[in-house]
XYZ file of C-alpha atoms in Angstrom:
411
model
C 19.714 6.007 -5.507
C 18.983 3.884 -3.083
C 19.328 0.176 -2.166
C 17.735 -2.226 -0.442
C 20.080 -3.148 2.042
C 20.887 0.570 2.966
C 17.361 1.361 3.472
C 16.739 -1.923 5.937
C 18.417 -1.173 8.243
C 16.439 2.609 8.527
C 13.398 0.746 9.984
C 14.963 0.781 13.151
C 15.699 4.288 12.926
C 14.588 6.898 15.839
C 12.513 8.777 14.019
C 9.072 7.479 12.958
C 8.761 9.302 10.187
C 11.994 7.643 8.480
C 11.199 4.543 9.632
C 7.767 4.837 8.060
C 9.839 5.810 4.778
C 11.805 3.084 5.374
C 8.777 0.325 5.203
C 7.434 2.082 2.480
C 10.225 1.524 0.070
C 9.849 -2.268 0.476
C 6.057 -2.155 0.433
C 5.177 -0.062 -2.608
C 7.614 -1.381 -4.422
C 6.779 -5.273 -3.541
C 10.790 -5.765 -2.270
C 9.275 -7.086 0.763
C 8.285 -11.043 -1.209
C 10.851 -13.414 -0.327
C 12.991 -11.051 2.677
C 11.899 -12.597 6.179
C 14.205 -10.437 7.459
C 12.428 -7.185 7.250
C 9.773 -8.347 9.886
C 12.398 -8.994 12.483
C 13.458 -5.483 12.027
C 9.420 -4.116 12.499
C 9.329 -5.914 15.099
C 12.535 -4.562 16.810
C 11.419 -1.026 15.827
C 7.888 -1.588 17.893
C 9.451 -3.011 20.637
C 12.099 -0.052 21.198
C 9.411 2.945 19.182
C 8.243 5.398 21.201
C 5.440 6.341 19.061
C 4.438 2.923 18.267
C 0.704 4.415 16.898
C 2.692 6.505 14.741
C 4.483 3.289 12.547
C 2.527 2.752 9.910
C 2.471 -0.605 9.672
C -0.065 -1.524 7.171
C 3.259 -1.152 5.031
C 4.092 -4.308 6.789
C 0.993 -6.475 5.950
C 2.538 -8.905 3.842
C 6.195 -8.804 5.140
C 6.919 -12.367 5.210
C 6.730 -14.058 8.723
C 8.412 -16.749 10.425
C 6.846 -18.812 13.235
C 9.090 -16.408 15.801
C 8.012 -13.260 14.330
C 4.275 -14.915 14.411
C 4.980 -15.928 18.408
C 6.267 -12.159 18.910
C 3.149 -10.713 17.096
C 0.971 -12.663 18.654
C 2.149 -11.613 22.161
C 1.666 -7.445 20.946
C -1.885 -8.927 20.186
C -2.808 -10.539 23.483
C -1.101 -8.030 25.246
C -3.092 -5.834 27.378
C -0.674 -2.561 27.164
C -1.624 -2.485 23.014
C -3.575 0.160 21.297
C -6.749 -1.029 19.494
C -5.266 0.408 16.345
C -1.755 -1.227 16.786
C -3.923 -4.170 17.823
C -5.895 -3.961 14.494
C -2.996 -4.088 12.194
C -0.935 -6.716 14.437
C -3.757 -8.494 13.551
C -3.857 -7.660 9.454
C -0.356 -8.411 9.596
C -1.095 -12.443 11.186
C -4.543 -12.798 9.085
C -1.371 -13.089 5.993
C 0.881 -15.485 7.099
C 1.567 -18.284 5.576
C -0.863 -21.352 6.551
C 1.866 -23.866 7.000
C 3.293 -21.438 9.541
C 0.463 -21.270 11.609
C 0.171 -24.923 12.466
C 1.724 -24.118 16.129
C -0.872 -21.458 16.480
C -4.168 -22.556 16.150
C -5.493 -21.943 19.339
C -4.625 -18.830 19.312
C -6.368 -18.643 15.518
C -9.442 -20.080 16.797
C -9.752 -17.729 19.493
C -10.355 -14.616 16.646
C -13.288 -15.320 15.409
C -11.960 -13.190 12.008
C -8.462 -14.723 11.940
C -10.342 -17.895 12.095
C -12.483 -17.048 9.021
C -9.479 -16.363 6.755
C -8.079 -19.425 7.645
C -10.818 -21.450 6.887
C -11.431 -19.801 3.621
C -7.315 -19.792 2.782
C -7.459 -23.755 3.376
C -10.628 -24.048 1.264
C -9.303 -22.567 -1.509
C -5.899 -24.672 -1.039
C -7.754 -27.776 -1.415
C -9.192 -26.892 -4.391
C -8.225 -27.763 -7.892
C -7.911 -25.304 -10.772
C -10.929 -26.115 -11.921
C -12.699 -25.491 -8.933
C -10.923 -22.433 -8.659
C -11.645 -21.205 -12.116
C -15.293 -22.026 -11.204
C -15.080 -20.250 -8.032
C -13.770 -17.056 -9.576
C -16.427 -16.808 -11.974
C -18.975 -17.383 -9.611
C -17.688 -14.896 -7.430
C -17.318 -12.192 -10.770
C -21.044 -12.957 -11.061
C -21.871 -11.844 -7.827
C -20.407 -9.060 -7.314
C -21.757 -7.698 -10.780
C -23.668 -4.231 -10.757
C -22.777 -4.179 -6.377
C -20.642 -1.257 -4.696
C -17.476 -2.388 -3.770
C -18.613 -2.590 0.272
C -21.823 -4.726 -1.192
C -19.174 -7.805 -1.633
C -16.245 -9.201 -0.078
C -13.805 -7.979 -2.406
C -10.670 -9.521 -0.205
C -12.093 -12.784 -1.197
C -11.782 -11.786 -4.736
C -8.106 -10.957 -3.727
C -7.070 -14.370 -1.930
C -8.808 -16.041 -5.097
C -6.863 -14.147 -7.515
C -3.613 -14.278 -5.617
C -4.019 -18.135 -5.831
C -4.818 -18.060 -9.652
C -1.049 -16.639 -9.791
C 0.174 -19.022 -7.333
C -1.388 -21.705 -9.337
C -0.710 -20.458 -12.547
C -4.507 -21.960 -13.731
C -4.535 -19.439 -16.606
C -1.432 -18.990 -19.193
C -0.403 -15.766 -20.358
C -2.629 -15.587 -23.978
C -5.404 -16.499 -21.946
C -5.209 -13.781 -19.247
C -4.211 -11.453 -22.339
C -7.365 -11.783 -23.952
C -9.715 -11.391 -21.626
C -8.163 -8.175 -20.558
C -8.581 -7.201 -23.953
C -12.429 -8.505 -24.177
C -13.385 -6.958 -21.110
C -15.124 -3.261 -21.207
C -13.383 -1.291 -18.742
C -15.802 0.790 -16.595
C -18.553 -1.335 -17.119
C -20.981 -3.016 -13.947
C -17.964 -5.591 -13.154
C -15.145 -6.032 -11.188
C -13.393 -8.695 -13.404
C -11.573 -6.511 -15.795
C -10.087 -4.953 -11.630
C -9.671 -8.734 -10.540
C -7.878 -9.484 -14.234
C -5.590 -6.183 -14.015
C -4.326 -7.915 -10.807
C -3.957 -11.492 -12.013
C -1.458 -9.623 -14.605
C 0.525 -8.030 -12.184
C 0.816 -11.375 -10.112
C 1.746 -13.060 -12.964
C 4.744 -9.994 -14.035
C 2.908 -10.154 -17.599
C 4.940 -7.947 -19.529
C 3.217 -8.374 -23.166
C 0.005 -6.784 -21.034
C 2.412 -3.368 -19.967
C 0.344 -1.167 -23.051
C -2.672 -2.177 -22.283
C -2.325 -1.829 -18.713
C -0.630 1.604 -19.281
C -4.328 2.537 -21.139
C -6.255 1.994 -17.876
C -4.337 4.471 -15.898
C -7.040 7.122 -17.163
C -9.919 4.788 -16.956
C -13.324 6.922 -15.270
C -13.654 3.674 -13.058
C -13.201 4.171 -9.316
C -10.369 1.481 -9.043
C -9.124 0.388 -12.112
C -6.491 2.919 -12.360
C -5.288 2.175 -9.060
C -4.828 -1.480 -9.757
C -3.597 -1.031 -12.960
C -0.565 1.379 -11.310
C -0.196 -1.491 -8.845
C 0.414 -4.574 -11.703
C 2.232 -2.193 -13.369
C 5.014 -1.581 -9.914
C 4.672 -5.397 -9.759
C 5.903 -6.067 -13.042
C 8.788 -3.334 -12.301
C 10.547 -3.719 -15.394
C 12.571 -1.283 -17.533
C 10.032 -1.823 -20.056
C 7.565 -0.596 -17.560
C 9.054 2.944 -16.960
C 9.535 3.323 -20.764
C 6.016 2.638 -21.700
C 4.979 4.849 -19.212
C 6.675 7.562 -20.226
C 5.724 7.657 -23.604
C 1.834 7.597 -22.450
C 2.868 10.648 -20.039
C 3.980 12.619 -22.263
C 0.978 12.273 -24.833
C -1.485 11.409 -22.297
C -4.771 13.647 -22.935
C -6.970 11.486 -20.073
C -7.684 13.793 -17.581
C -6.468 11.586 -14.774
C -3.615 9.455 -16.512
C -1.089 11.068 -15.025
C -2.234 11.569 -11.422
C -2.458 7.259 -11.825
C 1.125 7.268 -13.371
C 3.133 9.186 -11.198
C 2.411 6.250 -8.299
C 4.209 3.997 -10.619
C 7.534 5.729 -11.385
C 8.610 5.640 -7.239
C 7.715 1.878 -6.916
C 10.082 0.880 -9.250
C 13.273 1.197 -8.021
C 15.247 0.810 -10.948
C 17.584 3.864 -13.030
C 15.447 4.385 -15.493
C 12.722 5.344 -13.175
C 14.713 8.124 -11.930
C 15.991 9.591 -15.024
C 12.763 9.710 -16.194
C 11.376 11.479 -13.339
C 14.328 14.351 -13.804
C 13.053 14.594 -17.271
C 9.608 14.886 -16.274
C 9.567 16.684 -13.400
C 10.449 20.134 -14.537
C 7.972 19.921 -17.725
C 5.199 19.177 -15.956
C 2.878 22.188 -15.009
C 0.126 20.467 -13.181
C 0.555 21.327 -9.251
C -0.481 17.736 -7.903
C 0.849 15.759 -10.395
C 4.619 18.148 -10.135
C 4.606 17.190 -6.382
C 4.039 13.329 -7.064
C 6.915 13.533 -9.126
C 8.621 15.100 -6.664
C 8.364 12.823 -3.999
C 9.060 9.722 -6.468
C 12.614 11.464 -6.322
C 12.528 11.356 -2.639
C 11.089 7.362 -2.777
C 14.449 6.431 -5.356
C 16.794 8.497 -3.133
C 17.634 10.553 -6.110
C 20.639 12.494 -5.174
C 20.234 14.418 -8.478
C 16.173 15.250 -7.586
C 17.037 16.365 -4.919
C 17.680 20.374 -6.004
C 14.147 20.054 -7.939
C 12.456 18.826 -4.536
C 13.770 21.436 -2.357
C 13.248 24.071 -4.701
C 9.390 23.254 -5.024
C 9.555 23.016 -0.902
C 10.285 26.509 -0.378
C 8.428 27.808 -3.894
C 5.364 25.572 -3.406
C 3.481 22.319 -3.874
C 0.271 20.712 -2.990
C 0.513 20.313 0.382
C -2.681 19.388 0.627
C -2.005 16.102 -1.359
C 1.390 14.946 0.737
C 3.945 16.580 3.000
C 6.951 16.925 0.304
C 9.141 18.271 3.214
C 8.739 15.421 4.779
C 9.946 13.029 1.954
C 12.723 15.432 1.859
C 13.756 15.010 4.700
C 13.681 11.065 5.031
C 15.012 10.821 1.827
C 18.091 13.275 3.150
C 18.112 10.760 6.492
C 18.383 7.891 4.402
C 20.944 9.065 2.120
C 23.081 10.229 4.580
C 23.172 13.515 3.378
C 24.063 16.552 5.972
C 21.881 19.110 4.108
C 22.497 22.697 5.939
C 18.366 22.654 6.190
C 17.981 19.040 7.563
C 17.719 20.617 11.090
C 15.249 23.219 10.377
C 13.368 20.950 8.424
C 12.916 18.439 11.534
C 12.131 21.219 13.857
C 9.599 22.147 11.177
C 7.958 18.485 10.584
C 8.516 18.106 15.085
C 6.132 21.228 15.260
C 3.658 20.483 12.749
C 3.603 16.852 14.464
C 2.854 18.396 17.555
C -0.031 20.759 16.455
C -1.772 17.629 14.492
C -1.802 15.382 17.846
C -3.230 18.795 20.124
C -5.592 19.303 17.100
C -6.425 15.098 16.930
C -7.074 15.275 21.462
C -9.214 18.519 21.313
C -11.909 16.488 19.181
C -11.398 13.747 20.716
C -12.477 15.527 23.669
C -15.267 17.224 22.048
C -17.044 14.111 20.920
C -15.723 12.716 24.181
C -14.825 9.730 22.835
C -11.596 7.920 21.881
C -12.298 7.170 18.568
C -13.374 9.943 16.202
C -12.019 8.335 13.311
C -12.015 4.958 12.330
C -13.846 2.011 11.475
C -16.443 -1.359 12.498
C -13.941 -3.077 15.436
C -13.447 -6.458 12.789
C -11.159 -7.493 15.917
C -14.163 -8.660 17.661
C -17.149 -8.155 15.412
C -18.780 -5.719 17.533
C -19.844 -2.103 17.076
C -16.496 -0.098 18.844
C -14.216 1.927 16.825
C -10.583 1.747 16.162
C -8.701 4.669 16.567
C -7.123 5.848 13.169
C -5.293 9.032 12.990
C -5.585 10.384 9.123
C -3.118 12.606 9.894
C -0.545 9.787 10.310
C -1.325 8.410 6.658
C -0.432 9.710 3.343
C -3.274 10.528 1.457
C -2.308 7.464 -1.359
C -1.347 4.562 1.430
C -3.621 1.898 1.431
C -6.402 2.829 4.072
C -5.622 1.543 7.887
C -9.196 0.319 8.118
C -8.404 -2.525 6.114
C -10.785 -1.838 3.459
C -8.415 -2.064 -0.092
C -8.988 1.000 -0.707
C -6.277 3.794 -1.002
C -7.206 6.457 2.526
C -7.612 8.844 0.197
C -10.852 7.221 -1.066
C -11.843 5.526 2.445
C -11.696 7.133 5.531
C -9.468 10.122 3.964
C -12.008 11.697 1.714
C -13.279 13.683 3.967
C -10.217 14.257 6.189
């Protein structure tokens, strides 16, 4: 398996898609809280990249900063030579720093009219007490009741959660039983907002119950419930899960549950995975599984993934040759098909970015894909190339949502 340290230093690899691997790991897995080095190293990699609209950095978001990697982002921003979509996340990747650090910078803040806005509602919310902020969540729960999730700023709901952790204003029972008392895929987002307050909080006593969302009918629920769950990342975790995999009857449990085992990067999630992986006979769910192998650096897996390379997957979910292939990178392995396999994933590269210019040429214009341009609040479109995200990443456009269910579900 893999460690941390080994798989730092493949940031600054040559090839984007192992360096996109690379940022993953600590991403997904939230390795990234507490490591300022790993920003240093993105920024290194964008600086000598040369496909630097291919790095993925929304893996990077909340990589923590220092005031010199915040002085070296900046500059990417300002800069004049910088894509509007590495522009866009740059500027995703500043709107999370820390507020102390950005005391040096506030000119520059003030000048982005949305970087500004998050700062002013980050210090508001500092100043608080946890009264207020208990008051302010509940306001906020009430409303966003009965509204779509683009009806309401649900990042708000994130920043106001995220300092309910920091703050610790609820204790564990507390948090416990209003998970419980909530009625999942009802008109409101608090049970969501409550699933993530868990996982901030590493609550293991809520691991069942969060296990019982994963097949929850609700839009999002699932999805945050496999992201508390990776949060917590314990032992107890992975065996929990498995026991609802194997006995799970909801029709999308395991679909949720298979982006849990390659977050956490422990043993046990591996030897599950070899246990699971050859049992199970759904397509999707077989090539999740899969590529959790690939995510560990399962030297073991790694027979199982190859063999459903060349006898088929859904490659319509993910590119399994690809996670193959970085995983191979990473470990250092000199797999006889490692060369083939880049020639393969070179070509297919190729024939994506001539497919991506010819309709950009047909709409003649340089943004066929994207979203509202929150750089400057006006109506242009950032360029966002679907073909450069897996289909379960968190979507580029910044909305919370996985691509998959943003700008991917048509793509």
């Amino acid at each position: 398996m893999f460690t941390t340290e080994q798989v730092k230093g493949f940031i600054l690899h040559p090839e984007t898609i192992v360096t996109n691997a690379a940022m993953k790991y600590f991403d997904e897995s939230f390795l990234y809280e507490n490591d300022p080095t790993l920003m240093p190293l993105v920024l290194q990699q964008m600086k000598q990249s040369g496909d630097i609209e291919g790095l993925n950095l929304f893996h990077a978001y909340k990589f923590p900063q220092t005031e010199e990697t915040i002085s070296a982002l900046l500059d990417w921003y300002q800069s004049s030579s910088t894509g509007n979509n590495t522009k866009f996340q740059v500027l995703n990747i500043l709107m999370n720093s820390d507020l102390q650090l950005l005391e040096p910078f506030m000119e520059s803040v003030k000048a982005i009219p949305e970087w500004k806005n998050k700062v002013v509602q980050k210090t508001r919310l500092a100043k608080m007490t946890n009264q207020e902020l208990l008051g302010e969540f509940q306001l906020f729960i009430e409303q966003s009741y009965g509204k779509y999730w683009d009806e309401f700023d649900h990042a708000y709901g994130d920043e106001l959660v995220e300092m309910l952790a920091l703050r610790q204003c609820l204790d564990e029972d507390t948090v416990l039983q209003k998970l419980h008392d909530n009625v999942p895929d009802g008109p409101s987002y608090e049970q969501q907002y409550l699933v993530q307050l868990a996982g901030l909080m590493k609550l293991e006593a809520a691991i069942p119950l969060l296990c019982s969302f994963l097949g929850s009918d609700d839009d999002f629920l699932p999805a945050s419930a496999a992201e508390a769950l990776a949060r917590i990342g314990t032992a107890e975790v992975i065996k929990t899960l498995t026991e609802h995999y194997i006995s799970a009857e909801q029709e999308f449990f395991r679909l949720f549950a298979t982006d849990v085992y390659g977050a956490i990067k422990l043993p046990e999630s591996e030897e599950a995975l070899l246990a699971l992986l050859p049992e199970e006979h759904d397509i999707t769910n077989a090539t999740k599984l899969a590529d959790d192998l690939c995510k560990l650096g399962s030297a073991q897996g790694l027979p199982l993934v190859e063999a459903m390379v060349e006898e088929g997957y859904d490659d319509g979910y993910l590119n399994l040759m690809e996670s193959l292939y970085a995983c191979c990178v990473i470990s250092d392995i000199a797999h006889p098909s490692r060369p083939q396999w880049k020639k393969e994933l070179e070509a297919e590269a190729a024939r994506l970015a001539k497919h991506q210019a010819r309709i950009e040429r047909s709409f003649n214009i340089k943004a066929p894909i994207g979203t509202r341009n929150r750089l400057n609040g006006t109506g242009k479109t950032l360029y966002t190339n679907p073909n450069k995200v897996g289909r379960n990443d968190p979507c580029p456009c910044g909305s919370g949502k996985k691509f998959k269910k943003c700008c991917g579900a048509n793509a």
